[in-house]
Short mmCIF file of C-alpha atoms and ligand atoms in Angstrom, two decimals:
data_model
loop_
_atom_site.label_atom_id
_atom_site.label_comp_id
_atom_site.label_asym_id
_atom_site.label_seq_id
_atom_site.Cartn_x
_atom_site.Cartn_y
_atom_site.Cartn_z
CA MET J 169 45.16 39.59 77.81
CA ASN J 170 46.07 43.14 78.65
CA TYR J 171 46.75 43.48 82.36
CA HIS J 172 44.71 46.62 82.79
CA LEU J 173 41.80 44.83 81.23
CA ILE J 174 42.21 42.05 83.77
CA LEU J 175 42.13 44.58 86.57
CA LEU J 176 39.01 46.16 85.12
CA LEU J 177 37.28 42.81 84.81
CA ALA J 178 38.29 41.79 88.30
CA ALA J 179 37.05 45.10 89.66
CA ALA J 180 33.77 44.59 87.88
CA GLY J 181 33.33 41.26 89.66
CA SER J 182 33.87 39.22 86.52
CA THR J 183 33.62 35.46 86.73
CA LEU J 184 36.91 34.66 85.02
CA THR J 185 38.42 31.39 86.19
CA GLN J 186 41.51 31.41 88.40
CA ALA J 187 43.73 30.34 85.53
CA GLN J 188 42.73 33.41 83.55
CA THR J 189 42.81 36.06 86.21
CA PRO J 190 45.71 36.67 88.52
CA VAL J 191 43.57 38.84 90.77
CA PRO J 192 41.45 37.00 93.34
CA ALA J 193 37.83 38.03 93.55
CA ASN J 194 36.85 40.41 96.30
CA ASP J 195 34.96 37.88 98.36
CA GLN J 196 37.84 35.42 98.70
CA PRO J 197 40.80 37.40 99.99
CA LEU J 198 44.06 35.56 100.47
CA PRO J 199 44.87 35.08 104.11
CA ASP J 200 47.42 37.54 105.45
CA ARG J 201 50.25 35.12 106.10
CA GLN J 202 53.20 37.44 105.83
CA ALA J 203 53.15 38.67 109.40
CA GLN J 204 56.27 40.54 110.37
CA LEU J 205 58.50 38.39 112.46
CA PRO J 206 59.43 39.75 115.87
CA ALA J 207 62.81 41.21 114.91
CA THR J 208 65.36 41.60 117.67
CA ALA J 209 68.87 43.03 117.58
CA LYS J 210 71.80 40.65 117.32
CA VAL J 211 73.49 39.71 120.57
CA ALA J 212 77.29 39.68 120.49
CA GLY J 213 78.81 36.23 120.87
CA GLU J 214 75.50 34.48 120.27
CA GLN J 215 75.77 30.77 119.38
CA TYR J 216 73.62 29.33 116.65
CA LEU J 217 72.26 25.86 116.15
CA THR J 218 74.16 23.74 113.61
CA PRO J 219 71.95 21.27 111.75
CA ARG J 220 73.47 17.96 110.69
CA PRO J 221 74.99 17.79 107.20
CA MET J 222 73.01 16.52 104.23
CA SER J 223 74.96 13.26 104.31
CA ALA J 224 73.27 12.45 107.64
CA ILE J 225 69.77 12.36 106.10
CA PRO J 226 68.63 8.75 106.65
CA ASP J 227 68.20 6.43 103.71
CA ASN J 228 64.55 5.51 104.30
CA ALA J 229 61.06 6.77 103.50
CA PHE J 230 61.28 9.58 106.05
CA GLY J 231 64.70 10.61 104.75
CA ASP J 232 63.26 10.72 101.24
CA LYS J 233 60.71 13.33 102.37
CA VAL J 234 63.48 15.41 103.94
CA LEU J 235 65.56 15.15 100.79
CA LEU J 236 62.64 16.11 98.57
CA GLY J 237 62.06 19.12 100.83
CA TYR J 238 65.67 20.17 100.42
CA ARG J 239 65.47 19.82 96.64
CA LEU J 240 62.30 21.90 96.43
CA PHE J 241 63.81 24.51 98.71
CA ALA J 242 67.04 24.80 96.73
CA ASN J 243 65.52 24.47 93.25
CA THR J 244 62.02 25.82 93.64
CA GLN J 245 61.99 26.52 89.91
CA GLN J 246 61.00 22.89 89.34
CA LEU J 247 57.57 24.08 90.58
CA ARG J 248 57.45 26.95 88.06
CA ASP J 249 53.98 27.37 86.58
CA LYS J 250 52.60 24.81 89.00
CA TYR J 251 53.06 26.82 92.21
CA VAL J 252 55.76 29.37 91.37
CA GLY J 253 55.27 32.50 89.26
CA ASN J 254 58.69 34.17 89.30
CA GLU J 255 62.38 33.37 88.95
CA LEU J 256 63.18 33.01 92.64
CA ASN J 257 64.08 30.00 94.77
CA CYS J 258 63.51 29.75 98.51
CA ILE J 259 67.30 29.79 99.07
CA ASN J 260 67.62 33.26 97.54
CA CYS J 261 66.33 34.77 100.78
CA HIS J 262 66.67 31.83 103.20
CA MET J 263 70.33 31.50 102.43
CA ASP J 264 72.64 28.50 102.61
CA SER J 265 69.62 26.29 101.91
CA GLY J 266 67.79 27.60 104.95
CA ARG J 267 70.73 26.96 107.28
CA LYS J 268 72.18 30.45 107.61
CA ALA J 269 71.48 32.12 110.94
CA ASN J 270 70.02 35.63 110.55
CA ALA J 271 68.70 34.82 107.06
CA ALA J 272 65.38 33.45 108.36
CA PRO J 273 66.73 29.88 108.82
CA MET J 274 64.30 26.99 108.58
CA TRP J 275 65.69 25.28 111.73
CA ALA J 276 64.51 28.22 113.82
CA ALA J 277 61.28 28.81 111.91
CA TYR J 278 60.07 25.26 112.40
CA PHE J 279 59.72 25.53 116.19
CA ALA J 280 57.97 28.90 116.01
CA TYR J 281 54.74 27.43 114.58
CA PRO J 282 51.84 27.03 115.06
CA ALA J 283 51.84 30.74 115.90
CA TYR J 284 48.93 32.73 117.23
CA ARG J 285 48.07 35.78 115.13
CA LYS J 286 46.34 38.47 117.11
CA LYS J 287 45.40 40.36 113.95
CA ASN J 288 42.98 37.74 112.67
CA ASP J 289 42.62 35.79 115.90
CA LYS J 290 43.89 32.72 114.12
CA VAL J 291 46.61 30.16 114.62
CA ASN J 292 48.97 29.74 111.67
CA SER J 293 50.61 26.37 111.19
CA PHE J 294 54.04 25.89 109.67
CA GLU J 295 52.53 24.80 106.36
CA GLU J 296 50.41 27.96 106.24
CA ARG J 297 53.49 30.11 106.69
CA VAL J 298 55.17 28.25 103.84
CA GLN J 299 52.03 28.74 101.72
CA GLY J 300 52.43 32.47 102.39
CA CYS J 301 55.90 32.51 100.84
CA PHE J 302 54.53 30.73 97.74
CA ASN J 303 51.74 33.29 97.31
CA TYR J 304 53.87 36.36 97.89
CA SER J 305 57.63 35.82 97.78
CA MET J 306 57.32 33.37 94.88
CA ASN J 307 54.45 35.32 93.25
CA GLY J 308 52.72 31.98 92.79
CA GLN J 309 49.81 29.94 93.97
CA ALA J 310 50.49 27.89 97.07
CA PRO J 311 50.18 24.09 97.02
CA ALA J 312 47.02 22.88 98.76
CA SER J 313 47.14 22.08 102.45
CA GLY J 314 48.63 18.62 103.04
CA SER J 315 50.18 18.35 99.58
CA PRO J 316 53.38 16.30 99.23
CA GLU J 317 55.40 19.46 98.54
CA LEU J 318 54.32 21.05 101.83
CA VAL J 319 54.94 17.82 103.73
CA ALA J 320 58.44 17.65 102.22
CA LEU J 321 59.31 21.28 102.96
CA SER J 322 58.06 20.82 106.52
CA ALA J 323 60.06 17.59 106.90
CA TYR J 324 63.20 19.38 105.74
CA ALA J 325 62.73 22.27 108.20
CA TYR J 326 61.94 19.86 111.05
CA TRP J 327 64.95 17.68 110.30
CA LEU J 328 67.29 20.68 110.23
CA GLY J 329 65.94 21.97 113.53
CA MET J 330 65.64 18.71 115.39
CA SER J 331 69.05 17.41 114.27
CA GLY J 332 70.59 20.66 115.46
CA LEU J 333 68.85 20.50 118.84
CA MET J 334 69.76 16.83 119.34
CA ASP J 335 73.44 17.49 118.72
CA GLU J 336 73.36 20.59 120.90
CA TYR J 337 71.83 18.70 123.85
CA GLY J 338 73.69 15.42 123.38
CA VAL J 339 70.82 13.27 122.11
CA GLN J 340 72.15 10.34 120.05
CA GLY J 341 70.50 8.58 117.14
CA GLU J 342 68.30 9.47 114.22
CA VAL J 343 65.85 12.34 114.27
CA PRO J 344 62.50 10.83 115.41
CA GLU J 345 60.05 10.33 112.57
CA LEU J 346 56.73 12.18 112.64
CA THR J 347 53.41 11.79 110.88
CA ASP J 348 52.62 14.15 108.00
CA ALA J 349 50.05 15.94 110.15
CA GLN J 350 52.64 16.57 112.87
CA LEU J 351 55.18 17.78 110.32
CA LEU J 352 52.76 20.28 108.78
CA ALA J 353 51.67 21.77 112.10
CA GLY J 354 55.14 22.82 113.27
CA GLY J 355 57.02 22.28 116.53
CA LYS J 356 55.61 24.91 118.89
CA SER J 357 53.29 23.05 121.20
CA GLU J 358 53.49 21.37 124.60
CA ASP J 359 52.65 17.97 123.17
CA PHE J 360 55.04 18.10 120.22
CA PRO J 361 57.33 15.06 120.61
CA VAL J 362 60.77 16.21 121.76
CA PRO J 363 63.52 14.13 123.40
CA ASP J 364 63.64 14.60 127.19
CA ALA J 365 67.06 16.28 127.27
CA ILE J 366 65.81 19.02 124.95
CA LYS J 367 62.55 19.38 126.86
CA ALA J 368 64.50 19.84 130.07
CA ALA J 369 66.79 22.46 128.52
CA LEU J 370 64.31 24.64 126.64
CA THR J 371 60.73 25.71 127.21
CA VAL J 372 58.38 25.71 124.22
CA GLU J 373 58.72 29.50 124.10
CA GLN J 374 62.52 29.36 124.15
CA ARG J 375 62.49 26.76 121.39
CA ALA J 376 60.31 29.13 119.35
CA ALA J 377 62.79 32.00 119.69
CA LEU J 378 66.13 30.40 118.92
CA PRO J 379 68.99 32.87 118.41
CA GLY J 380 69.45 33.56 114.69
CA ARG J 381 65.74 33.38 113.79
CA GLY J 382 64.54 35.88 111.18
CA PHE J 383 66.69 38.86 110.30
CA PRO J 384 68.31 40.88 113.08
CA LYS J 385 66.91 44.31 113.68
CA ILE J 386 69.19 47.26 112.97
CA ALA J 387 68.90 50.77 114.37
CA GLU J 388 66.54 53.24 112.74
CA PRO J 389 68.29 55.41 110.12
CA GLU J 390 69.60 58.78 111.32
CA GLN J 391 68.07 60.49 108.30
CA ALA J 392 64.74 59.33 106.88
CA TYR J 393 65.47 56.61 104.32
CA ASP J 394 65.69 57.87 100.76
CA PRO J 395 65.50 55.91 97.47
CA ALA J 396 67.60 58.55 95.66
CA ARG J 397 70.52 58.05 98.03
CA GLY J 398 69.80 54.32 97.87
CA LYS J 399 70.30 54.31 94.12
CA LEU J 400 73.90 55.44 94.63
CA VAL J 401 74.47 52.65 97.15
CA TYR J 402 72.93 50.23 94.66
CA GLN J 403 75.21 51.32 91.85
CA ALA J 404 78.30 51.02 94.02
CA HIS J 405 77.55 47.77 95.88
CA CYS J 406 74.82 45.77 94.19
CA GLN J 407 74.43 46.25 90.49
CA THR J 408 77.44 44.23 89.39
CA CYS J 409 75.51 41.18 90.52
CA HIS J 410 71.83 42.11 90.41
CA GLY J 411 72.11 44.23 87.24
CA ALA J 412 71.64 47.95 86.64
CA ASP J 413 67.97 47.22 85.99
CA GLY J 414 67.59 44.98 89.08
CA GLN J 415 66.60 42.01 86.94
CA GLY J 416 69.38 39.69 88.11
CA GLN J 417 71.38 37.55 85.73
CA GLN J 418 70.69 34.31 83.97
CA MET J 419 72.47 31.84 81.74
CA GLY J 420 70.41 29.62 79.50
CA GLY J 421 67.24 30.60 81.34
CA VAL J 422 68.61 29.70 84.80
CA TYR J 423 69.06 32.63 87.15
CA ASN J 424 72.23 32.52 89.20
CA LEU J 425 71.68 36.06 90.48
CA PRO J 426 68.10 36.77 91.51
CA PRO J 427 65.94 39.69 90.32
CA LEU J 428 65.19 42.29 93.01
CA TRP J 429 62.24 43.93 91.28
CA GLY J 430 60.25 43.67 88.05
CA PRO J 431 57.91 40.91 86.80
CA GLN J 432 60.19 38.05 87.91
CA SER J 433 60.66 39.11 91.53
CA PHE J 434 58.60 38.95 94.74
CA ASN J 435 55.22 40.70 94.80
CA TRP J 436 53.72 43.50 96.89
CA GLY J 437 52.50 41.08 99.54
CA ALA J 438 55.96 39.60 100.28
CA GLY J 439 57.78 40.41 103.50
CA MET J 440 60.79 41.68 101.55
CA HIS J 441 58.75 44.56 100.09
CA ARG J 442 58.72 46.19 103.55
CA VAL J 443 61.64 48.60 103.76
CA ASN J 444 62.53 47.61 107.31
CA THR J 445 62.52 43.87 106.57
CA ALA J 446 64.64 44.40 103.44
CA ALA J 447 67.03 46.68 105.34
CA TYR J 448 67.53 44.05 108.06
CA PHE J 449 68.08 41.32 105.46
CA ILE J 450 70.46 43.43 103.37
CA TYR J 451 72.54 44.74 106.25
CA GLU J 452 73.19 41.24 107.50
CA ASN J 453 73.44 39.30 104.22
CA MET J 454 74.40 41.59 101.31
CA PRO J 455 76.52 42.29 99.32
CA LEU J 456 76.99 38.54 99.05
CA GLY J 457 80.35 37.51 100.49
CA LYS J 458 81.03 41.01 101.85
CA SER J 459 78.09 41.51 104.17
CA ILE J 460 77.91 43.67 107.32
CA GLN J 461 79.91 46.35 105.50
CA LEU J 462 77.19 48.84 104.67
CA THR J 463 76.31 51.46 107.24
CA ASN J 464 72.81 51.26 108.74
CA GLN J 465 71.90 54.32 106.71
CA GLN J 466 73.09 52.70 103.47
CA ALA J 467 71.13 49.53 104.22
CA TRP J 468 67.91 51.53 104.79
CA ASP J 469 68.45 53.70 101.72
CA VAL J 470 69.22 50.84 99.35
CA ALA J 471 66.25 48.88 100.75
CA ALA J 472 64.07 51.92 100.00
CA TYR J 473 65.47 52.08 96.47
CA ILE J 474 64.73 48.41 95.72
CA ASP J 475 61.32 48.53 97.37
CA SER J 476 60.22 51.65 95.46
CA GLN J 477 60.42 49.88 92.09
CA LYS J 478 57.59 48.31 90.11
CA ARG J 479 56.82 44.67 90.96
CA PRO J 480 53.92 42.20 90.74
CA GLN J 481 50.57 43.21 92.27
CA ASP J 482 49.61 42.35 95.84
CA PRO J 483 47.47 39.22 95.30
CA ARG J 484 45.08 40.53 97.98
CA PHE J 485 44.38 43.54 95.75
CA ASN J 486 40.63 44.12 95.88
CA GLY J 487 40.28 46.46 92.93
CA ASP J 488 40.90 49.57 95.00
CA VAL J 489 44.52 50.50 95.65
CA GLN J 490 43.82 52.82 98.57
CA LYS J 491 41.59 50.25 100.29
CA THR J 492 44.18 47.52 99.76
CA LYS J 493 46.82 49.85 101.13
CA ALA J 494 44.70 50.74 104.14
CA GLN J 495 43.94 47.11 104.88
CA TYR J 496 47.33 45.47 104.32
CA HIS J 497 50.01 48.12 104.08
CA GLN J 498 50.21 49.90 107.39
CA HIS J 499 54.01 49.58 107.51
CA ASP J 500 57.25 50.79 105.89
CA GLY J 501 56.58 50.41 102.18
CA TYR J 502 55.63 52.12 98.95
CA TYR J 503 52.50 50.21 97.91
CA GLY J 504 49.97 52.72 96.61
CA ASP J 505 52.54 55.52 96.58
CA ALA J 506 54.17 57.09 93.54
CA PRO J 507 57.83 57.69 94.45
CA ASN J 508 58.84 57.66 90.75
CA GLY J 509 55.73 59.27 89.33
CA ILE J 510 53.75 56.06 88.78
CA ASN J 511 51.41 54.65 91.39
CA LEU J 512 53.01 51.39 92.49
CA GLY J 513 49.70 49.82 93.49
CA GLN J 514 47.91 50.72 90.26
CA ASP J 515 50.76 50.03 87.89
CA ALA J 516 51.97 46.56 88.84
CA TYR J 517 52.95 43.36 87.05
CA PRO J 518 50.57 40.37 87.02
CA ASN J 519 50.35 37.70 89.67
CA PHE J 520 51.34 34.15 88.87
CA PRO J 521 52.20 34.68 85.19
CA LYS J 522 53.11 31.60 83.19
CA ARG J 523 56.65 31.32 81.88
CA GLN J 524 56.80 32.34 78.23
C1 HEC C 146 62.05 37.20 98.30
C2 HEC C 146 62.55 36.56 99.48
C3 HEC C 146 61.92 35.25 99.94
C4 HEC C 146 61.75 34.09 99.24
C5 HEC C 146 62.14 33.82 97.81
C6 HEC C 146 61.14 33.15 100.16
N1 HEC C 146 60.94 33.74 101.37
FE1 HEC C 146 60.25 32.85 103.05
N2 HEC C 146 60.41 34.61 104.06
C7 HEC C 146 60.87 35.78 103.53
C8 HEC C 146 60.80 36.84 104.51
C9 HEC C 146 61.21 38.28 104.30
C10 HEC C 146 60.29 36.24 105.68
C11 HEC C 146 60.05 36.87 107.02
C12 HEC C 146 59.06 37.94 107.01
C13 HEC C 146 59.29 38.94 108.10
O1 HEC C 146 60.36 39.04 108.69
O2 HEC C 146 58.38 39.67 108.33
C14 HEC C 146 60.06 34.83 105.36
C15 HEC C 146 59.58 33.89 106.26
C16 HEC C 146 59.47 32.53 106.00
C17 HEC C 146 59.14 31.55 106.97
C18 HEC C 146 58.92 31.82 108.46
C19 HEC C 146 60.22 32.11 109.14
C20 HEC C 146 60.11 32.28 110.63
O3 HEC C 146 61.15 32.31 111.30
O4 HEC C 146 58.99 32.37 111.13
C21 HEC C 146 59.12 30.34 106.34
C22 HEC C 146 58.84 28.99 106.97
C23 HEC C 146 59.44 30.59 104.95
N3 HEC C 146 59.65 31.93 104.77
C24 HEC C 146 59.52 29.62 103.97
C25 HEC C 146 59.82 29.87 102.63
C26 HEC C 146 59.79 28.87 101.60
C27 HEC C 146 59.50 27.42 101.80
C28 HEC C 146 60.11 29.51 100.43
C29 HEC C 146 60.15 28.94 99.04
C30 HEC C 146 58.92 28.27 98.61
C31 HEC C 146 60.37 30.90 100.75
N4 HEC C 146 60.15 31.09 102.08
C32 HEC C 146 60.76 31.86 99.82
C33 HEC C 146 61.37 35.97 102.26
C34 HEC C 146 61.40 35.02 101.27
C1 HEC C 147 78.48 39.16 94.62
C2 HEC C 147 77.14 39.23 94.07
C3 HEC C 147 76.11 40.01 94.86
C4 HEC C 147 76.17 41.31 95.29
C5 HEC C 147 77.31 42.30 95.09
C6 HEC C 147 74.92 41.58 95.93
N1 HEC C 147 74.11 40.49 95.90
FE1 HEC C 147 72.21 40.35 96.61
N2 HEC C 147 72.18 38.39 96.17
C7 HEC C 147 73.18 37.70 95.52
C8 HEC C 147 72.81 36.30 95.45
C9 HEC C 147 73.61 35.20 94.79
C10 HEC C 147 71.57 36.18 96.11
C11 HEC C 147 70.81 34.90 96.36
C12 HEC C 147 71.41 34.25 97.60
C13 HEC C 147 71.45 32.78 97.54
O1 HEC C 147 70.78 32.18 96.67
O2 HEC C 147 72.19 32.21 98.35
C14 HEC C 147 71.20 37.51 96.52
C15 HEC C 147 69.99 37.82 97.14
C16 HEC C 147 69.54 39.10 97.39
C17 HEC C 147 68.21 39.44 97.84
C18 HEC C 147 67.07 38.48 98.11
C19 HEC C 147 66.56 37.83 96.85
C20 HEC C 147 65.79 38.73 95.93
O3 HEC C 147 65.85 38.50 94.71
O4 HEC C 147 65.10 39.64 96.39
C21 HEC C 147 68.19 40.80 98.00
C22 HEC C 147 67.01 41.65 98.45
C23 HEC C 147 69.50 41.29 97.66
N3 HEC C 147 70.28 40.23 97.28
C24 HEC C 147 69.89 42.62 97.71
C25 HEC C 147 71.18 43.06 97.48
C26 HEC C 147 71.63 44.42 97.71
C27 HEC C 147 70.75 45.56 98.18
C28 HEC C 147 72.95 44.47 97.39
C29 HEC C 147 73.88 45.63 97.52
C30 HEC C 147 74.00 46.23 98.84
C31 HEC C 147 73.32 43.14 96.94
N4 HEC C 147 72.23 42.32 97.02
C32 HEC C 147 74.58 42.80 96.48
C33 HEC C 147 74.35 38.24 95.03
C34 HEC C 147 74.80 39.50 95.26
#
């Protein structure tokens, strides 16, 4: 079906089933789960937690959940068409399989949930935050609450974090096993089971703000960020890997270099579409293998270039670009603007398309 037709039907309140329409009906908006993380600048000499190696995952039922979580995290494409609607894997942004400090590592994320969200006066659990990345970063449809995939991804994040904390504070033995409900909630609560030595060393708040969480904030650009300048940075430092057209590179249908925009990349609800978030990520982590080489200005400009390209619709789109923009896009981004002559909210790729 023609995408514009889908938009028209959705706007007219059509009763298409979910499988047919990528645009959710007006009365059931997707929860806003892509809250900006509290970005802070990097502190010189900071030490980061080191999770145990994969070989330390125990050979038992609990270890199997952790291992499944790792496999889903590294090869999220096995969930293509079921929960994933683009060519990305979690590791493309949460690098080194979610272990890399300053690339939103899972070991730090785990202890930051459940998190209170002032905006909707709601508490978001760890599984809900993961669901957010499925809906937006993966342009998909998140697994249902409590599903085995969410349990496994939570178990993996917990195991990374807890094994790191135990080694840091001299606690011997295996990582304590938790129930599925505990795993899904996340590790930020007074009654979350934590070995005494760790409890004595860190408050719940400190545990929720481990150094290396998220992407470190960089200074504001000296000149307002500019996609045209960013294009030059892109051509010089990025396109050999990500392609002149930003579509990444694949061999035999498997992407080894991820797409940065277009139908196979993250959608307009994803955190990476915000210019500041992308600039922080890029400055710290790109170009791969040669990071922290761009100037702040280059990082902002190239982030603006990438984030001013056409990508899949914001799944919270309610049929009215300006309303969607007003409701969800009060930040650094181009949704609903027309930096290249086309309105990036109106002219967008579909949500959760099936692989051809
Ligand atoms: C396109 C990049 C991208 C992909 C792919 C991606 N994420 Fe994320 N994720 C982000 C960004 C960006 C943030 C942080 C948003 C911010 O800083 O505002 C984030 C945040 C998170 C957080 C919270 C981190 C914290 O410290 O609070 C979790 C958990 C998470 N993602 C899990 C996942 C999982 C699981 C997958 C795969 C199913 C995934 N992400 C895929 C970009 C991505
Ligand atoms: C040497 C190859 C290489 C270069 C050069 C490179 N990247 Fe990447 N980039 C990668 C790989 C590989 C990943 C996925 C990381 C992973 O899976 O560990 C990635 C991931 C990303 C992501 C997150 C995933 C996505 O698809 O959105 C962004 C954004 C990004 N790169 C931007 C840039 C920018 C901007 C530049 C230039 C300043 C750049 N990259 C240069 C290889 C490269």
